[in-house]
Coordinates of N, CA and C in Angstrom, one line a residue:
M1068 N 23.6 6.2 -2.5 CA 22.5 5.3 -2.0 C 21.6 6.1 -1.0
K1069 N 22.2 7.0 -0.2 CA 21.3 7.8 0.7 C 20.2 8.5 0.0
Y1070 N 20.6 9.1 -1.2 CA 19.6 9.9 -2.0 C 18.5 9.0 -2.4
I1071 N 18.8 7.8 -2.9 CA 17.7 6.9 -3.3 C 16.8 6.5 -2.2
L1072 N 17.4 6.1 -1.1 CA 16.6 5.7 0.1 C 15.8 6.8 0.6
K1073 N 16.3 8.0 0.6 CA 15.6 9.2 1.1 C 14.4 9.5 0.1
A1074 N 14.6 9.3 -1.2 CA 13.6 9.5 -2.2 C 12.5 8.5 -2.0
I1075 N 12.8 7.3 -1.8 CA 11.8 6.2 -1.5 C 11.0 6.5 -0.3
D1076 N 11.7 6.9 0.8 CA 11.1 7.2 2.1 C 10.1 8.4 1.9
T1077 N 10.6 9.4 1.2 CA 9.8 10.6 1.0 C 8.5 10.3 0.2
V1078 N 8.6 9.6 -0.9 CA 7.4 9.2 -1.7 C 6.5 8.4 -0.8
T1079 N 7.0 7.4 0.0 CA 6.2 6.6 0.8 C 5.5 7.4 1.9
M1080 N 6.1 8.4 2.5 CA 5.5 9.2 3.5 C 4.4 10.1 2.8
W1081 N 4.6 10.6 1.6 CA 3.6 11.3 0.9 C 2.4 10.4 0.6
G1082 N 2.7 9.2 0.2 CA 1.6 8.2 0.0 C 0.8 8.0 1.2
G1083 N 1.5 7.9 2.4 CA 0.8 7.7 3.7 C -0.1 8.9 4.0
M1084 N 0.4 10.1 3.7 CA -0.4 11.3 4.0 C -1.6 11.3 3.0
G1085 N -1.4 10.9 1.8 CA -2.5 10.7 0.8 C -3.5 9.8 1.3
A1086 N -3.1 8.7 1.9 CA -4.0 7.7 2.5 C -4.9 8.3 3.6
R1087 N -4.3 9.1 4.4 CA -5.0 9.8 5.4 C -6.2 10.6 4.8
W1088 N -5.8 11.4 3.8 CA -6.9 12.2 3.1 C -7.9 11.4 2.4
L1089 N -7.5 10.2 1.9 CA -8.5 9.3 1.3 C -9.4 8.8 2.3
S1090 N -8.9 8.5 3.5 CA -9.7 8.1 4.6 C -10.8 9.1 5.0
A1091 N -10.4 10.4 5.1 CA -11.3 11.4 5.3 C -12.4 11.6 4.2
F1092 N -11.9 11.5 3.0 CA -12.8 11.6 1.8 C -13.8 10.4 1.8
M1093 N -13.3 9.2 2.2 CA -14.2 8.1 2.2 C -15.3 8.3 3.3
I1094 N -14.9 8.8 4.4 CA -15.9 9.0 5.5 C -16.9 10.1 5.0
I1095 N -16.5 11.1 4.4 CA -17.4 12.1 3.9 C -18.4 11.6 2.9
V1096 N -17.9 10.8 2.0 CA -18.8 10.1 1.0 C -19.8 9.3 1.7
I1097 N -19.4 8.5 2.6 CA -20.4 7.6 3.3 C -21.4 8.4 4.1
V1098 N -21.0 9.5 4.8 CA -21.9 10.3 5.5 C -22.9 11.0 4.5
I1099 N -22.4 11.4 3.4 CA -23.4 11.9 2.4 C -24.4 10.9 1.9
E1100 N -23.9 9.7 1.7 CA -24.8 8.6 1.3 C -25.8 8.3 2.4
V1101 N -25.4 8.2 3.6 CA -26.3 7.9 4.7 C -27.4 9.0 4.8
F1102 N -26.9 10.3 4.7 CA -27.8 11.4 4.8 C -28.8 11.4 3.6
M1103 N -28.3 11.1 2.4 CA -29.2 11.1 1.3 C -30.2 9.9 1.3
R1104 N -29.7 8.8 1.8 CA -30.6 7.6 1.8 C -31.6 7.7 2.9
Y1105 N -31.2 8.1 4.1 CA -32.1 8.0 5.3 C -32.8 9.3 5.7
V1106 N -32.3 10.4 5.3 CA -32.9 11.7 5.6 C -33.7 12.2 4.4
M1107 N -33.1 12.2 3.3 CA -33.7 12.7 2.1 C -34.5 11.6 1.3
N1108 N -34.3 10.4 1.6 CA -35.0 9.3 0.9 C -34.6 9.3 -0.6
A1109 N -33.4 9.6 -0.9 CA -32.9 9.7 -2.3 C -31.5 9.2 -2.3
P1110 N -31.3 7.9 -2.3 CA -30.0 7.3 -2.3 C -29.2 7.7 -3.6
T1111 N -27.9 7.8 -3.4 CA -27.1 8.1 -4.6 C -26.7 6.8 -5.3
K1112 N -26.3 6.9 -6.6 CA -25.9 5.7 -7.3 C -24.3 5.7 -7.3
W1113 N -23.7 6.7 -6.9 CA -22.2 6.8 -7.0 C -21.5 6.6 -5.7
A1114 N -22.1 6.8 -4.5 CA -21.4 6.8 -3.2 C -20.8 5.5 -2.9
Y1115 N -21.5 4.4 -3.1 CA -21.0 3.1 -2.7 C -19.6 2.8 -3.4
E1116 N -19.6 2.9 -4.7 CA -18.4 2.6 -5.4 C -17.3 3.7 -5.2
T1117 N -17.7 4.9 -5.0 CA -16.7 5.9 -4.7 C -16.0 5.6 -3.4
A1118 N -16.8 5.3 -2.4 CA -16.2 4.9 -1.1 C -15.3 3.7 -1.2
M1119 N -15.8 2.7 -2.0 CA -15.0 1.5 -2.1 C -13.7 1.8 -2.8
M1120 N -13.7 2.6 -3.8 CA -12.5 3.0 -4.6 C -11.6 3.8 -3.7
A1121 N -12.1 4.7 -2.9 CA -11.2 5.5 -2.0 C -10.6 4.6 -1.0
G1122 N -11.4 3.6 -0.5 CA -10.8 2.7 0.5 C -9.7 1.8 -0.1
A1123 N -9.9 1.3 -1.3 CA -8.9 0.5 -2.0 C -7.6 1.3 -2.2
A1124 N -7.8 2.6 -2.6 CA -6.6 3.4 -2.8 C -5.9 3.7 -1.5
M1125 N -6.7 3.9 -0.4 CA -6.2 4.2 0.9 C -5.3 3.0 1.3
Y1126 N -5.8 1.8 1.2 CA -5.1 0.6 1.5 C -3.8 0.5 0.7
A1127 N -3.9 0.7 -0.6 CA -2.8 0.6 -1.5 C -1.6 1.5 -1.1
F1128 N -2.0 2.7 -0.8 CA -0.9 3.7 -0.3 C -0.5 3.4 1.1
G1129 N -1.3 2.8 1.9 CA -1.0 2.5 3.3 C 0.0 1.3 3.4
F1130 N 0.0 0.4 2.4 CA 1.0 -0.7 2.5 C 2.4 -0.3 2.7
A1131 N 2.9 0.6 1.8 CA 4.3 1.0 1.9 C 4.5 1.9 3.1
Y1132 N 3.5 2.7 3.5 CA 3.6 3.5 4.7 C 3.8 2.7 5.9
A1133 N 3.0 1.6 6.0 CA 3.2 0.7 7.2 C 4.5 0.0 7.2
E1134 N 5.0 -0.3 6.0 CA 6.3 -1.0 5.9 C 7.4 0.0 6.3
R1135 N 7.3 1.3 5.9 CA 8.3 2.3 6.4 C 8.3 2.4 7.9
L1136 N 7.2 2.4 8.5 CA 7.1 2.6 10.0 C 7.3 1.2 10.7
N1137 N 7.6 0.2 10.0 CA 7.7 -1.2 10.6 C 6.4 -1.5 11.4
A1138 N 5.3 -1.2 10.8 CA 4.0 -1.5 11.5 C 3.3 -2.7 11.0
H1139 N 3.9 -3.5 10.1 CA 3.3 -4.7 9.6 C 3.3 -5.7 10.8
V1140 N 2.4 -6.7 10.7 CA 2.3 -7.7 11.8 C 3.5 -8.6 11.7
R1141 N 4.1 -9.0 12.9 CA 5.1 -10.0 13.0 C 4.7 -10.9 14.1
V1142 N 5.2 -12.1 14.0 CA 5.0 -13.1 15.1 C 6.1 -12.8 16.1
D1143 N 5.6 -12.3 17.2 CA 6.5 -11.6 18.2 C 7.0 -12.6 19.3
V1144 N 6.8 -13.9 19.1 CA 7.1 -14.8 20.2 C 8.6 -14.8 20.5
F1145 N 9.5 -14.7 19.4 CA 10.9 -14.7 19.6 C 11.4 -13.3 19.3
Y1146 N 10.8 -12.6 18.4 CA 11.3 -11.3 17.8 C 11.6 -10.3 18.9
H1147 N 10.7 -10.1 19.8 CA 10.8 -9.1 20.8 C 12.0 -9.3 21.7
N1148 N 12.6 -10.5 21.8 CA 13.8 -10.8 22.6 C 15.1 -10.6 21.8
Y1149 N 15.0 -10.4 20.5 CA 16.2 -10.2 19.7 C 16.8 -8.8 20.0
S1150 N 18.1 -8.8 19.8 CA 18.9 -7.5 19.8 C 18.5 -6.8 18.4
P1151 N 18.8 -5.5 18.3 CA 18.6 -4.8 17.1 C 19.3 -5.5 15.9
R1152 N 20.5 -6.0 16.1 CA 21.2 -6.6 14.9 C 20.5 -8.0 14.6
Q1153 N 20.1 -8.7 15.6 CA 19.4 -10.0 15.3 C 18.0 -9.7 14.6
K1154 N 17.4 -8.6 15.0 CA 16.1 -8.3 14.3 C 16.4 -7.9 12.8
A1155 N 17.5 -7.2 12.6 CA 17.9 -6.9 11.2 C 18.2 -8.2 10.4
I1156 N 18.9 -9.1 11.0 CA 19.2 -10.4 10.4 C 17.9 -11.1 10.0
S1157 N 17.0 -11.2 11.0 CA 15.8 -11.9 10.8 C 14.9 -11.2 9.7
D1158 N 14.9 -9.9 9.8 CA 14.1 -9.2 8.8 C 14.7 -9.4 7.4
A1159 N 16.0 -9.4 7.3 CA 16.7 -9.5 6.0 C 16.4 -10.9 5.4
L1160 N 16.6 -11.9 6.2 CA 16.5 -13.3 5.7 C 15.0 -13.6 5.4
L1161 N 14.1 -13.2 6.3 CA 12.7 -13.5 6.0 C 12.2 -12.6 4.9
G1162 N 12.8 -11.4 4.7 CA 12.4 -10.6 3.6 C 12.8 -11.2 2.3
L1163 N 13.9 -11.8 2.2 CA 14.4 -12.5 1.0 C 13.5 -13.7 0.7
L1164 N 13.2 -14.4 1.8 CA 12.5 -15.7 1.7 C 11.0 -15.5 1.4
F1165 N 10.4 -14.6 2.0 CA 8.9 -14.4 1.9 C 8.5 -13.1 1.2
F1166 N 9.0 -12.0 1.7 CA 8.5 -10.7 1.2 C 8.8 -10.5 -0.3
L1167 N 10.0 -10.6 -0.7 CA 10.3 -10.4 -2.1 C 9.6 -11.3 -3.1
P1168 N 9.6 -12.6 -2.9 CA 8.8 -13.4 -3.8 C 7.3 -13.1 -3.9
V1169 N 6.7 -12.9 -2.8 CA 5.3 -12.6 -2.7 C 5.0 -11.2 -3.4
I1170 N 5.7 -10.2 -3.0 CA 5.5 -8.9 -3.5 C 5.8 -8.9 -5.0
A1171 N 6.9 -9.6 -5.5 CA 7.2 -9.6 -6.9 C 6.1 -10.2 -7.7
L1172 N 5.5 -11.3 -7.2 CA 4.4 -11.9 -7.9 C 3.1 -11.0 -7.9
T1173 N 2.9 -10.4 -6.8 CA 1.7 -9.5 -6.7 C 1.9 -8.3 -7.6
F1174 N 3.1 -7.8 -7.6 CA 3.5 -6.7 -8.5 C 3.3 -7.0 -9.9
A1175 N 3.7 -8.2 -10.3 CA 3.6 -8.6 -11.7 C 2.1 -8.8 -12.1
G1176 N 1.3 -9.4 -11.1 CA -0.1 -9.6 -11.3 C -0.8 -8.3 -11.4
A1177 N -0.5 -7.3 -10.6 CA -1.1 -6.0 -10.6 C -0.8 -5.3 -12.0
W1178 N 0.4 -5.5 -12.5 CA 0.7 -4.9 -13.7 C -0.1 -5.5 -14.9
S1179 N -0.3 -6.8 -14.9 CA -1.1 -7.4 -15.9 C -2.5 -6.9 -15.8
W1180 N -3.0 -6.8 -14.6 CA -4.4 -6.3 -14.4 C -4.5 -4.8 -15.0
V1181 N -3.5 -4.0 -14.7 CA -3.6 -2.6 -15.2 C -3.6 -2.6 -16.7
L1182 N -2.7 -3.4 -17.3 CA -2.7 -3.4 -18.8 C -4.0 -3.9 -19.4
K1183 N -4.5 -4.9 -18.8 CA -5.8 -5.5 -19.3 C -6.9 -4.5 -19.1
S1184 N -7.0 -3.9 -17.9 CA -8.0 -3.0 -17.6 C -8.0 -1.8 -18.5
W1185 N -6.9 -1.2 -18.8 CA -6.8 -0.1 -19.8 C -7.1 -0.5 -21.2
R1186 N -6.7 -1.7 -21.6 CA -6.9 -2.2 -22.9 C -8.4 -2.4 -23.2
I1187 N -9.2 -2.9 -22.2 CA -10.6 -3.2 -22.5 C -11.5 -2.1 -22.0
G1188 N -10.9 -1.1 -21.3 CA -11.8 0.0 -20.8 C -12.7 -0.5 -19.7
E1189 N -12.1 -1.3 -18.8 CA -12.9 -2.0 -17.7 C -13.7 -1.0 -16.9
K1190 N -14.9 -1.4 -16.7 CA -15.9 -0.6 -15.9 C -16.4 -1.5 -14.7
S1191 N -16.7 -0.9 -13.6 CA -17.3 -1.6 -12.5 C -18.7 -1.9 -12.8
V1192 N -19.2 -3.1 -12.3 CA -20.6 -3.5 -12.5 C -21.2 -3.6 -11.1
E1193 N -20.7 -3.0 -10.1 CA -21.3 -3.1 -8.8 C -22.6 -2.3 -8.6
S1194 N -22.7 -1.3 -9.4 CA -23.9 -0.5 -9.4 C -24.3 -0.1 -10.8
F1195 N -25.3 0.8 -10.9 CA -25.8 1.3 -12.2 C -25.0 2.5 -12.7
W1196 N -24.0 2.8 -11.9 CA -23.2 4.0 -12.3 C -22.1 3.6 -13.3
Y1197 N -21.6 2.4 -13.2 CA -20.5 1.9 -14.1 C -19.3 2.8 -14.3
P1198 N -18.7 3.1 -13.2 CA -17.5 4.0 -13.3 C -16.3 3.2 -13.9
P1199 N -15.3 3.8 -14.5 CA -14.2 3.1 -15.0 C -13.3 2.6 -13.9
L1200 N -12.8 1.4 -14.1 CA -11.9 0.8 -13.0 C -10.4 0.9 -13.3
Y1201 N -10.1 1.3 -14.5 CA -8.6 1.3 -14.8 C -7.9 2.4 -14.0
P1202 N -8.5 3.5 -13.6 CA -7.7 4.4 -12.8 C -7.4 3.8 -11.4
L1203 N -8.4 3.1 -10.9 CA -8.2 2.4 -9.6 C -7.2 1.3 -9.7
R1204 N -7.3 0.5 -10.7 CA -6.2 -0.5 -10.9 C -4.8 0.1 -11.0
T1205 N -4.7 1.2 -11.6 CA -3.4 1.9 -11.7 C -3.0 2.4 -10.4
V1206 N -3.9 2.9 -9.6 CA -3.5 3.4 -8.2 C -3.1 2.2 -7.4
I1207 N -3.8 1.1 -7.5 CA -3.4 -0.1 -6.7 C -2.0 -0.6 -7.2
F1208 N -1.7 -0.6 -8.5 CA -0.4 -0.9 -8.9 C 0.7 0.0 -8.4
I1209 N 0.4 1.3 -8.4 CA 1.3 2.3 -7.8 C 1.6 1.9 -6.3
G1210 N 0.5 1.6 -5.6 CA 0.7 1.2 -4.2 C 1.6 0.0 -4.0
W1211 N 1.4 -1.1 -4.9 CA 2.3 -2.2 -4.8 C 3.7 -1.9 -5.2
T1212 N 3.9 -0.9 -6.2 CA 5.2 -0.5 -6.6 C 5.9 0.2 -5.4
L1213 N 5.1 1.1 -4.7 CA 5.7 1.7 -3.5 C 6.1 0.7 -2.4
L1214 N 5.2 -0.3 -2.2 CA 5.6 -1.3 -1.2 C 6.8 -2.1 -1.6
L1215 N 6.9 -2.4 -2.9 CA 8.1 -3.1 -3.4 C 9.4 -2.3 -3.2
L1216 N 9.3 -1.0 -3.5 CA 10.5 -0.1 -3.4 C 10.8 0.1 -1.9
Q1217 N 9.8 0.3 -1.1 CA 10.0 0.4 0.4 C 10.6 -0.8 1.0
G1218 N 10.1 -2.0 0.5 CA 10.6 -3.3 1.0 C 12.1 -3.4 0.6
L1219 N 12.4 -3.1 -0.6 CA 13.8 -3.1 -1.0 C 14.7 -2.2 -0.2
A1220 N 14.2 -1.0 0.1 CA 15.0 -0.1 0.9 C 15.2 -0.7 2.3
G1221 N 14.1 -1.3 2.9 CA 14.2 -1.9 4.2 C 15.2 -3.1 4.2
L1222 N 15.2 -3.9 3.1 CA 16.1 -5.0 3.0 C 17.6 -4.4 2.9
Y1223 N 17.8 -3.4 2.2 CA 19.1 -2.8 2.1 C 19.6 -2.3 3.5
R1224 N 18.7 -1.7 4.3 CA 19.0 -1.2 5.6 C 19.3 -2.4 6.5
N1225 N 18.5 -3.5 6.4 CA 18.7 -4.6 7.3 C 20.0 -5.3 7.0
F1226 N 20.3 -5.5 5.7 CA 21.6 -6.1 5.3 C 22.8 -5.2 5.8
Y1227 N 22.6 -3.9 5.7 CA 23.7 -3.0 6.1 C 23.9 -3.2 7.6
H1228 N 22.8 -3.3 8.4 CA 22.9 -3.4 9.8 C 23.5 -4.8 10.1
W1229 N 23.2 -5.8 9.4 CA 23.7 -7.2 9.6 C 25.2 -7.2 9.4
I1230 N 25.6 -6.6 8.3 CA 27.0 -6.7 7.9 C 27.9 -5.7 8.7
K1231 N 27.4 -4.5 8.9 CA 28.2 -3.5 9.6 C 28.1 -3.5 11.1
G1232 N 27.0 -4.1 11.6 CA 26.8 -4.2 13.0 C 26.2 -3.0 13.6
R1233 N 25.8 -2.0 12.8 CA 25.1 -0.8 13.2 C 24.0 -0.4 12.2
P1234 N 23.0 0.3 12.7 CA 21.9 0.7 11.8 C 22.4 1.6 10.7
Y1235 N 21.7 1.6 9.6 CA 22.0 2.5 8.4 C 21.6 3.9 8.8
D1236 N 22.5 4.9 8.6 CA 22.2 6.3 9.0 C 21.4 7.0 8.0

């Protein structure tokens, strides 16, 4: 099990590093567009959608990364007073109750979008560039897959902590 959890964590961390690079790429694209539009008076037709797609991919990879670092938002009214074991119990129960059903539904929906997008050769209609959307839909599905895997790894660690009374090594 250690090997599986380590593999999930490693892929998630690589995805998080990819999100950082996508953030830098998105900023560069926006700077190019601003320069071209306001300095050269020659706006691009590709920059808006390229930045939008980079941002969507950045978020998709950032979901699992934030889950790995326990950086998702929690209602901290009671949680901050809990012991580490109580936090693990709370995270395990709420993960089963809310996280898994929502992510499973989103995962299934994203999969159907990917299949449909590839089948019809979906293109974006936000500009006159009309880039294909199926690669982006695939990246978003991969992001949800990583979040699902990272969430399952977190649930395993929380249940381990709950049952054994100590964190998973």
